[in-house]
Amino acid sequence: MLRGYLQQAAATLSSRGPDDSGLFFDEKGGVGLGHTRLAVIDLSEKARQPMASDDGKVWISYNGQVYNFKQLREDLSNKGHSFRSNSDTEVVLKSYLEWGIDGFEKFFGMFALAIWDGRKGELILARDRIGIKPLYYSYNGGNLIFASELKALMAFKSFRRDIDPEAIPLFLHYQYIPAPRTIFKDTYKLAPGQCLRFNGRELSVETFSELPNMGGQPQPLQNYAIDERADELDELLTTVISDHMVSDVPLGALLSGGIDSSLVVAFMQKVSTLPIRTFTMGFEDKGYNEAIWASKVAEHLGTDHTELYVTAKEALAVIPRLPEIFDEPFADSSAIPTFMICRLARSQVKVALSGDGGDEQFSGYVRYWSTRAMAHFFGRLPESLRKAFPLFLRAVPPQVVERLYLSVRDLLPQRFRVANFPDKWQKLINQMENTEVQELYRMTINLWSEKEVRELTGKAVEKGGFEQAFAETQGWPIINRLMRIDQRSYLPDAMMTKADRAGMAAGLEVRVPLLDTRIVSFSSSLPEELKYRGGAGKYLLKKLLSRYMPPGLFQRPKMGFGVPLERWFRGELKDLLLDYLSPGRLKKEGLFDHELVEEKIKEHLSGKVNNHYRLWAILMWEMWRERWLG
């Protein structure tokens, strides 16, 4: 019985591992492991998984890549271990045999792994400290099942698809369901840097690796120190990028033309003897098209560049696939172009490096700077003014505010150039009486506010990791504090979820060198002014990148990687929106206040307010529910 379910579960993950598959069973221990393989390092049969220790007593199923595996292999060889393959999987297994779970902290890379230690009768699960690779598990006091994606858990007959009612408000508020929760009861995400042990009777979870501390107060910085840190980062990135380029299959890079991806590609080209293959996507809508800049970067660096311009019709065709790709409700609409560029890259390569992670380490998001500015400004205002301003500003029609903003946007400091300004403006008005950094930052990142979620669902947004991270960073410099909040939540639960699912759905391994442990440790040691300086972020990254290309190629406002949802909902997606969010459907389901949803739709269609992000979240819920709950 177990064998049949395990085979079905593994089959649901075939896109993650289209090259091979394998199963292991220990009937006595009541344990089974299934694996689907994307062959990247050592393509031979010797690297098949699940993989056994030499004595056949310890087995591993492992997803990811450990970039320092060659050095670890040498260390293990010196300790007497021999190797049958050239894979990093065998190095991970023998690191456990030598050091136990302490060996996990030695890994520079991304991983989610399961080890069955038949000597101890113990199953061990572990996930990398950033959360680049996913790991889900379900446990209700009896059986433990786990997988890289929820769809594999749903293949087991014993798995109950009971919705966790507290997860829906969290999803609407954040656009994803924060770890350790999932959409289902008794089902969890293993948090980054955690290890789970299960002996058949007792289950325990422990942390094996913490993120570096960034709480030190800023120190005076001399100009010579800036150059020294740039030199240090130059040398470090050269090593890290070289490690990330180890592959036995064709490899390339996803190039948007922004600072992070341009930096990664510049260093790839630096260490390569051949032109690097780079990929970018262009859109007809100029407001969402960075392909022109990516092309200029590629030309300057001398890469073998491929760009694909897609129509709205082609992008819209991806939407019905999203509930299958993201088998948990997920409302980041940039998943559409992310999947499309991964699919483009997969037509030529099997591995692609990405620039993800630079924003969360080097202060790349405008919301970091604007939150700090708001906290400082509102904190200085007398209470009477903080209460009077919102009354005055609410009287100004949103269309007037938007036209005024667009007329002066290019004249403003970069920290005040934001996307979806009308929505941000309304949130700002609602928060003017608040000087709490936590609530000001919540305003910049939430889709439906806590008040709106309560009105929409009748439930409050449960407190959790977001609030805990703020409590743990009390007293830190504001920008470092906000970056750590994102590193603990938004980065693993949204950004890495998007990159992993989009890449794996296309059969592409996406590597993120800027999230290598060595880079994270380095960035955490930097003073704040090497991240945010002169009214803009990523100061040190820009200084380093200027060594490899003219600043004019990358010194521009951040565009992001999105799609014109606000326009699509008034045009091409209008019928889909009205169908899935119809009053009849929502009344029958009984989860949402259908009148409030109808009001938000009318506001958006009239052009009075842009509610596209809020409506997209509900649309993604409804499409997910239809696919997985019937």
XYZ file of C-alpha atoms in Angstrom:
630
model
C 0.000 0.000 0.000
C 2.750 2.477 0.996
C 4.695 1.669 -2.158
C 1.749 2.538 -4.397
C 1.059 5.863 -2.699
C 4.741 6.753 -2.703
C 4.969 6.095 -6.419
C 1.934 8.308 -7.030
C 3.369 11.058 -4.836
C 6.708 10.975 -6.644
C 4.930 11.115 -9.998
C 3.333 14.455 -9.056
C 6.859 15.899 -8.835
C 8.025 14.730 -12.249
C 8.641 18.286 -13.473
C 11.065 18.802 -10.576
C 12.960 15.696 -11.631
C 12.268 14.706 -15.236
C 15.478 12.699 -15.719
C 15.134 9.786 -13.320
C 13.204 8.478 -10.322
C 13.786 6.009 -7.526
C 12.158 4.462 -4.458
C 13.474 2.987 -1.218
C 11.548 0.984 1.390
C 12.463 -0.265 4.813
C 9.521 -2.525 5.550
C 10.720 -3.229 9.080
C 11.097 0.439 9.911
C 7.907 1.383 8.072
C 9.785 3.992 6.043
C 9.772 4.855 2.351
C 11.649 7.479 0.345
C 10.817 8.594 -3.174
C 12.877 10.806 -5.443
C 12.602 12.399 -8.869
C 15.892 13.645 -10.254
C 16.960 16.646 -12.276
C 20.447 15.457 -13.194
C 22.920 18.347 -12.955
C 26.051 17.023 -11.185
C 27.313 13.554 -12.142
C 24.767 12.359 -14.677
C 25.666 8.693 -14.192
C 23.722 5.907 -12.487
C 26.090 6.185 -9.521
C 24.408 9.446 -8.487
C 20.863 8.033 -8.423
C 18.617 8.710 -5.469
C 17.553 7.633 -2.952
C 21.212 6.914 -2.200
C 22.531 4.505 0.424
C 25.570 4.569 2.663
C 28.234 1.937 1.982
C 26.683 -0.432 4.533
C 23.132 0.186 3.287
C 21.907 1.354 6.703
C 21.512 5.075 5.999
C 19.581 6.480 3.025
C 19.147 10.003 1.643
C 16.743 11.810 -0.667
C 18.062 15.280 -1.330
C 16.989 18.297 -3.401
C 19.360 21.172 -4.054
C 23.023 21.923 -4.556
C 25.894 22.253 -2.076
C 28.453 24.464 -3.774
C 31.414 23.685 -1.537
C 30.984 19.928 -1.984
C 34.430 19.492 -3.527
C 36.154 20.947 -0.465
C 33.946 18.894 1.855
C 34.703 15.781 -0.182
C 38.432 16.405 0.286
C 37.958 16.883 4.037
C 35.946 13.671 4.260
C 38.482 11.751 2.177
C 41.178 12.815 4.637
C 39.006 11.325 7.386
C 38.890 7.973 5.588
C 35.681 8.177 3.551
C 35.673 6.814 0.011
C 33.326 7.876 -2.787
C 31.619 5.935 -5.550
C 30.251 8.960 -7.430
C 31.185 12.545 -8.238
C 27.885 13.890 -6.905
C 27.278 16.374 -4.134
C 24.536 14.034 -2.851
C 27.114 11.511 -1.682
C 29.074 14.309 -0.005
C 25.948 15.419 1.869
C 25.253 11.840 2.982
C 28.800 11.223 4.208
C 28.907 14.620 5.900
C 25.990 13.373 7.991
C 27.759 10.072 8.663
C 30.836 11.966 9.869
C 29.346 14.940 11.716
C 25.647 14.219 12.189
C 23.328 17.205 11.822
C 26.265 19.493 12.715
C 27.452 18.785 9.187
C 24.488 20.694 7.740
C 25.928 23.997 8.896
C 29.053 23.341 6.838
C 27.040 23.464 3.598
C 27.205 26.524 1.353
C 24.146 26.042 -0.807
C 20.461 25.305 -1.078
C 18.940 22.085 0.134
C 15.972 20.200 1.476
C 16.825 16.668 2.550
C 15.502 13.557 4.185
C 17.809 11.012 5.808
C 16.636 7.655 7.115
C 19.155 6.499 9.699
C 18.374 2.816 10.051
C 21.062 2.460 12.721
C 19.032 4.679 15.075
C 15.573 4.100 13.642
C 15.321 7.842 13.067
C 14.143 10.001 10.165
C 15.751 13.421 9.761
C 14.482 16.319 7.650
C 16.439 19.540 7.151
C 16.191 22.747 5.126
C 18.865 25.310 4.209
C 19.239 28.369 6.425
C 17.777 30.816 3.884
C 14.862 28.639 2.787
C 15.782 28.501 -0.891
C 14.448 24.973 -1.264
C 11.010 23.995 0.113
C 10.084 21.203 2.507
C 6.531 20.387 3.625
C 5.441 17.817 6.163
C 2.173 16.577 7.607
C 1.853 14.995 11.028
C -1.226 14.367 13.123
C 0.270 12.206 15.861
C 0.512 9.094 13.716
C 2.188 8.948 10.339
C 4.647 11.548 9.057
C 4.683 12.338 5.343
C 6.848 14.979 3.679
C 7.655 16.352 0.227
C 8.988 19.307 -1.730
C 5.473 20.346 -2.702
C 1.996 19.983 -1.236
C 0.658 18.146 -4.281
C 2.816 15.138 -3.376
C 1.291 15.003 0.124
C -2.165 15.158 -1.403
C -1.399 11.958 -3.327
C -1.577 9.949 -0.089
C -4.996 8.568 0.772
C -4.430 9.312 4.463
C -3.878 13.017 3.785
C -6.863 15.131 4.771
C -7.467 18.303 2.790
C -8.936 20.182 5.739
C -8.457 23.912 5.338
C -6.805 25.763 8.197
C -9.241 28.678 8.656
C -6.490 30.849 10.169
C -4.404 30.512 7.003
C -6.852 32.355 4.746
C -6.588 35.740 6.563
C -2.798 35.361 6.548
C -2.812 34.714 2.805
C -5.008 37.740 2.062
C -2.848 39.950 4.252
C 0.618 38.901 3.047
C -0.070 37.351 -0.430
C 1.406 34.064 0.843
C 0.947 31.843 3.884
C 3.878 32.422 6.260
C 5.823 29.463 7.630
C 5.324 27.270 9.520
C 1.653 27.283 8.494
C 0.248 25.948 5.234
C -3.271 26.090 3.850
C -4.038 22.702 5.454
C -4.468 21.670 9.081
C -1.706 19.504 10.594
C 0.553 20.365 7.651
C 3.579 22.602 7.943
C 6.549 24.166 6.208
C 9.846 23.314 7.847
C 11.360 26.718 8.567
C 14.757 27.720 7.148
C 17.702 26.432 9.164
C 15.591 23.851 10.969
C 15.961 20.113 11.408
C 13.145 17.698 12.233
C 13.685 14.335 13.943
C 11.128 11.528 14.057
C 11.614 8.080 15.590
C 8.136 6.755 14.887
C 6.792 7.876 18.260
C 8.093 11.369 18.977
C 8.650 14.319 16.653
C 10.955 17.237 17.504
C 12.111 20.314 15.595
C 15.333 22.200 16.320
C 17.299 25.016 14.737
C 20.723 24.046 13.422
C 21.665 27.415 11.880
C 20.717 31.029 12.560
C 21.058 34.052 10.272
C 23.962 36.377 11.188
C 23.244 39.253 13.565
C 22.812 42.711 11.970
C 21.989 44.615 15.136
C 25.199 46.536 15.647
C 25.021 50.309 15.726
C 26.470 52.212 12.725
C 30.164 53.071 12.951
C 31.957 55.998 11.230
C 33.127 54.911 7.782
C 36.172 56.318 6.029
C 36.445 56.447 2.237
C 39.366 54.019 2.207
C 37.244 51.486 4.079
C 34.624 51.657 1.306
C 37.182 50.634 -1.304
C 38.468 47.860 0.942
C 34.978 46.412 1.406
C 34.368 46.641 -2.355
C 37.627 44.736 -2.948
C 36.558 42.145 -0.398
C 33.165 41.694 -2.035
C 34.791 41.498 -5.476
C 36.997 38.629 -4.358
C 34.181 36.888 -2.515
C 31.745 37.111 -5.413
C 34.384 35.756 -7.790
C 34.665 32.654 -5.605
C 30.928 32.268 -4.988
C 29.957 32.698 -8.645
C 32.654 30.221 -9.693
C 31.226 27.676 -7.268
C 27.692 28.281 -8.527
C 28.785 27.664 -12.100
C 29.890 24.082 -11.425
C 27.580 21.972 -13.582
C 27.704 18.961 -15.876
C 24.874 20.390 -18.009
C 24.412 23.659 -19.965
C 24.162 26.716 -17.722
C 23.055 30.338 -18.163
C 21.605 33.326 -16.323
C 18.312 35.184 -16.007
C 19.099 38.812 -16.871
C 16.612 41.604 -16.145
C 19.089 44.440 -16.596
C 18.758 45.481 -12.961
C 21.656 45.804 -10.539
C 21.523 42.310 -9.018
C 21.196 40.219 -12.163
C 23.711 42.437 -14.005
C 26.221 41.940 -11.192
C 25.763 38.163 -11.260
C 26.199 38.044 -15.039
C 29.231 40.358 -14.938
C 30.980 37.973 -12.552
C 29.895 34.917 -14.516
C 31.437 36.451 -17.606
C 34.530 37.376 -15.585
C 35.252 33.761 -14.609
C 34.128 32.162 -17.886
C 36.247 31.630 -21.003
C 33.120 31.523 -23.194
C 30.158 33.912 -23.558
C 27.539 33.240 -20.900
C 24.044 32.481 -22.146
C 21.637 35.105 -20.830
C 17.866 35.273 -21.078
C 15.353 38.064 -20.723
C 11.717 38.739 -21.502
C 10.189 41.822 -22.976
C 6.624 43.148 -22.760
C 4.635 45.336 -25.097
C 3.734 47.565 -22.151
C 6.677 49.949 -21.749
C 5.996 50.401 -18.045
C 6.873 46.731 -17.465
C 9.611 46.254 -20.054
C 13.233 46.009 -18.919
C 14.362 44.010 -21.956
C 15.909 47.082 -23.583
C 18.214 47.569 -20.612
C 19.009 43.871 -20.352
C 20.015 43.883 -24.016
C 22.400 46.803 -23.431
C 23.962 45.041 -20.433
C 24.344 41.815 -22.420
C 25.966 43.678 -25.301
C 28.430 45.430 -23.004
C 29.379 42.210 -21.192
C 29.536 40.173 -24.400
C 27.030 37.460 -23.441
C 25.192 35.100 -25.776
C 21.849 36.824 -25.284
C 18.316 35.570 -25.985
C 15.295 37.786 -25.528
C 11.663 36.980 -26.080
C 8.918 39.552 -26.380
C 5.606 38.172 -25.234
C 2.100 39.403 -25.878
C -0.582 39.879 -23.270
C -2.368 36.845 -24.728
C 0.707 34.645 -24.150
C 1.118 35.902 -20.584
C -2.555 35.438 -19.799
C -2.376 31.839 -21.007
C -0.129 31.072 -18.024
C -2.754 32.029 -15.431
C -4.745 28.759 -15.560
C -1.486 26.894 -14.824
C -0.706 28.826 -11.636
C -2.836 26.716 -9.227
C -0.987 23.612 -10.456
C 2.460 25.210 -10.254
C 1.773 26.807 -6.846
C -0.237 24.123 -5.106
C -0.842 26.455 -2.188
C -2.626 29.826 -2.606
C -0.007 32.331 -3.810
C -0.782 35.869 -4.961
C 2.421 37.319 -6.401
C 1.445 38.112 -9.997
C 5.113 38.302 -11.035
C 4.934 34.501 -10.962
C 3.608 34.821 -14.528
C 6.733 36.367 -16.113
C 8.979 34.371 -13.776
C 7.610 31.099 -15.113
C 7.809 32.366 -18.685
C 11.469 33.365 -18.453
C 12.309 30.047 -16.761
C 10.582 28.228 -19.596
C 12.552 30.305 -22.111
C 15.864 29.546 -20.386
C 15.038 25.835 -20.167
C 14.839 25.674 -23.958
C 18.632 26.075 -23.997
C 20.009 25.346 -20.523
C 19.226 23.228 -17.485
C 20.637 25.551 -14.811
C 20.261 29.332 -14.558
C 21.714 31.791 -12.072
C 19.451 34.577 -10.813
C 19.995 37.870 -9.000
C 17.385 37.179 -6.313
C 18.364 38.144 -2.778
C 20.247 41.375 -3.368
C 17.381 43.610 -2.279
C 16.921 41.876 1.070
C 20.607 42.184 1.959
C 21.753 45.478 0.474
C 18.630 47.639 1.046
C 17.218 47.501 -2.447
C 13.524 48.038 -1.742
C 12.084 51.530 -1.681
C 9.826 50.410 1.176
C 12.847 50.188 3.513
C 13.809 53.800 2.958
C 10.259 55.138 2.850
C 9.357 53.361 6.107
C 12.347 54.895 7.839
C 11.511 58.314 6.414
C 7.870 58.017 7.534
C 8.860 56.876 11.011
C 11.180 59.837 11.416
C 8.729 62.358 9.915
C 5.582 61.228 11.737
C 7.513 60.919 14.969
C 8.333 64.647 14.829
C 4.777 65.818 14.051
C 2.579 67.019 16.910
C -0.301 64.639 17.596
C -2.867 67.259 16.539
C -1.326 67.502 13.066
C -1.103 63.717 12.683
C -4.861 63.570 13.261
C -5.718 66.580 11.066
C -3.675 65.596 8.000
C -5.667 62.447 7.148
C -8.972 64.373 7.215
C -7.606 66.950 4.783
C -5.909 64.452 2.454
C -8.953 62.154 2.204
C -10.867 65.057 0.690
C -8.563 65.131 -2.339
C -9.842 62.839 -5.153
C -7.476 59.888 -5.787
C -7.311 60.679 -9.518
C -6.005 64.165 -8.750
C -3.370 62.765 -6.382
C -2.218 60.229 -8.980
C -1.940 62.812 -11.773
C 0.011 65.133 -9.517
C 2.352 62.347 -8.428
C 3.056 61.195 -11.977
C 3.829 64.769 -13.033
C 6.597 65.107 -10.419
C 7.701 61.471 -9.972
C 10.942 61.787 -11.923
C 11.929 64.836 -9.864
C 11.548 63.048 -6.518
C 14.323 61.259 -4.599
C 14.403 57.560 -5.474
C 13.053 56.552 -2.053
C 9.723 58.205 -2.946
C 9.334 56.653 -6.416
C 6.926 53.809 -5.792
C 4.797 51.502 -7.886
C 0.990 51.548 -7.517
C 1.079 54.990 -5.918
C -2.705 55.436 -5.366
C -2.858 52.322 -3.228
C 0.235 53.328 -1.268
C -1.242 56.824 -0.812
C -4.433 55.483 0.738
C -2.450 53.225 3.057
C -0.237 56.153 4.048
C -3.245 58.280 4.970
C -4.613 55.472 7.115
C -1.301 55.118 8.959
C -0.511 58.792 9.576
C -1.537 58.594 13.199
C 0.847 55.686 13.730
C 4.559 56.089 14.429
C 5.270 52.406 15.101
C 7.849 51.080 12.620
C 6.177 47.665 12.652
C 2.801 49.042 11.594
C 4.275 51.479 9.084
C 6.131 48.620 7.437
C 3.064 46.395 7.521
C 1.271 49.133 5.577
C 3.844 48.958 2.774
C 3.684 45.180 2.299
C 0.119 44.043 2.985
C -2.521 43.421 0.323
C -5.669 43.542 2.447
C -5.105 45.457 5.685
C -5.905 43.823 9.007
C -9.121 45.841 9.191
C -10.111 44.875 5.636
C -9.345 41.198 6.273
C -11.642 41.241 9.289
C -14.388 42.870 7.217
C -13.869 40.449 4.348
C -13.611 37.174 6.285
C -14.893 37.898 9.771
C -11.527 36.717 11.122
C -8.463 38.508 12.443
C -4.968 38.106 11.008
C -3.169 35.808 13.428
C 0.040 37.152 14.942
C 3.138 35.144 14.126
C 6.528 35.344 12.483
C 6.208 38.967 11.346
C 5.561 40.256 14.848
C 8.083 37.863 16.382
C 10.825 39.063 14.029
C 10.103 42.669 14.981
C 10.314 41.771 18.657
C 13.620 39.983 18.165
C 15.161 42.942 16.296
C 14.148 45.592 18.808
C 16.893 48.238 18.990
C 18.427 47.457 15.593
C 18.972 50.218 13.004
C 15.657 50.532 11.127
C 16.823 49.475 7.666
C 18.755 46.456 8.973
C 15.692 45.579 11.005
C 13.377 45.668 7.978
C 15.774 43.604 5.874
C 15.873 40.951 8.587
C 12.068 40.876 8.691
C 12.065 40.124 4.958
C 14.868 37.572 5.261
C 12.795 35.704 7.821
C 9.462 35.824 5.982
C 9.057 37.442 2.566
C 12.290 36.049 1.122
C 11.710 32.322 1.821
C 7.900 32.327 1.732
C 7.385 34.505 -1.354
C 10.540 35.187 -3.374
C 12.129 31.748 -3.068
C 8.768 30.013 -3.368
C 8.208 31.827 -6.645
C 11.693 31.090 -8.001
C 11.613 27.429 -6.971
C 8.125 26.604 -8.294
C 8.495 28.575 -11.524
C 11.893 27.048 -12.236
C 10.962 23.500 -11.301
C 7.711 23.668 -13.280
C 9.890 24.296 -16.322
C 12.486 21.678 -15.325
C 15.059 24.413 -14.625
C 17.329 24.630 -11.583
C 17.498 28.257 -10.465
C 20.565 29.132 -8.404
C 20.791 32.295 -6.304
C 24.444 33.169 -5.595
C 23.618 36.393 -3.757
C 21.993 34.196 -1.094
C 25.056 32.027 -0.638
C 25.914 31.744 3.059
C 29.215 33.539 2.463
C 27.494 36.542 0.863
C 24.835 36.663 3.594
C 27.547 36.680 6.274
C 29.437 39.429 4.451
C 26.389 41.656 3.914
C 25.363 41.250 7.548
C 28.727 42.650 8.637
C 28.384 45.834 6.579
C 27.515 49.168 8.171
C 24.135 50.512 7.107
C 25.603 53.350 5.035
C 27.235 50.867 2.663
C 23.737 49.627 1.894
C 21.726 52.855 1.986
C 23.575 56.071 1.216
C 22.734 59.317 -0.526
C 19.016 58.586 -0.619
C 19.344 55.249 -2.447
C 20.074 51.616 -1.668
C 22.651 49.047 -2.785
C 25.499 51.535 -2.486
C 28.280 48.954 -2.306
C 26.771 46.783 -5.064
C 26.590 49.802 -7.375
C 30.169 50.796 -6.556
C 31.353 47.275 -7.362
C 29.255 46.948 -10.513
C 30.674 50.226 -11.839
C 34.005 48.406 -12.148
C 32.460 46.171 -14.799
C 30.024 48.416 -16.681
C 29.152 52.112 -17.024
C 26.820 53.343 -14.268
C 24.452 54.645 -16.938
C 23.475 51.054 -17.690
C 22.123 50.363 -14.200
C 21.580 53.690 -12.398
C 17.816 54.050 -12.829
C 14.688 53.655 -10.678
C 13.795 50.088 -9.745
C 11.110 48.736 -12.081
C 10.359 45.303 -10.698
C 9.228 42.240 -12.625
C 5.488 42.559 -12.921
C 2.510 42.519 -15.255
C -0.173 45.172 -15.924
C -2.842 43.597 -13.748
C -4.706 46.858 -13.202
C -5.277 47.183 -16.968
C -5.917 43.461 -17.551
C -8.718 43.421 -14.980
C -10.439 46.216 -16.903
C -9.891 44.423 -20.189
C -8.629 40.946 -21.060
C -9.187 39.464 -17.573
C -12.487 41.163 -16.804
C -14.661 38.161 -17.661
C -12.437 35.780 -15.679
C -12.559 38.121 -12.681
C -16.331 38.520 -12.796
C -16.820 34.769 -13.164
C -14.628 33.571 -10.292
C -15.586 36.463 -7.999
C -19.282 36.479 -8.828
C -21.677 37.085 -5.891
C -23.313 33.699 -6.481
C -20.029 31.792 -6.276
C -18.808 33.693 -3.213
C -22.155 33.382 -1.395
C -22.196 29.641 -1.972
C -18.641 29.296 -0.688
C -19.382 31.426 2.367
C -15.817 32.537 3.129
C -15.890 36.159 1.983
C -18.229 39.113 2.261
C -19.450 39.070 -1.342
C -20.794 42.617 -1.109
C -17.378 43.961 -0.113
C -15.732 42.067 -2.972
C -18.336 43.401 -5.394
C -17.660 46.924 -4.138
C -13.899 46.510 -4.713
C -14.539 45.191 -8.231
C -16.788 48.143 -9.108
C -14.225 50.598 -7.730
C -11.520 49.030 -9.848
C -13.523 48.742 -13.064
C -14.587 52.392 -12.761
C -10.957 53.468 -12.522
C -11.525 55.262 -9.217
C -9.211 52.976 -7.220
C -6.677 50.347 -8.248
C -7.690 47.231 -6.297
C -5.919 44.801 -8.613
C -3.579 43.274 -6.016
C -6.438 42.660 -3.559
C -8.647 41.185 -6.265
C -5.808 39.050 -7.634
C -5.416 37.413 -4.220
C -9.073 36.393 -4.098
C -8.933 35.235 -7.726
C -5.908 33.063 -6.954
C -7.723 31.601 -3.953
C -10.784 30.758 -6.010
C -8.750 29.180 -8.818
C -6.685 27.208 -6.292
C -9.816 26.015 -4.489
C -11.392 24.878 -7.748
C -8.249 22.908 -8.716
C -7.470 21.227 -5.399
C -10.747 21.071 -3.474
C -13.155 20.625 -6.380
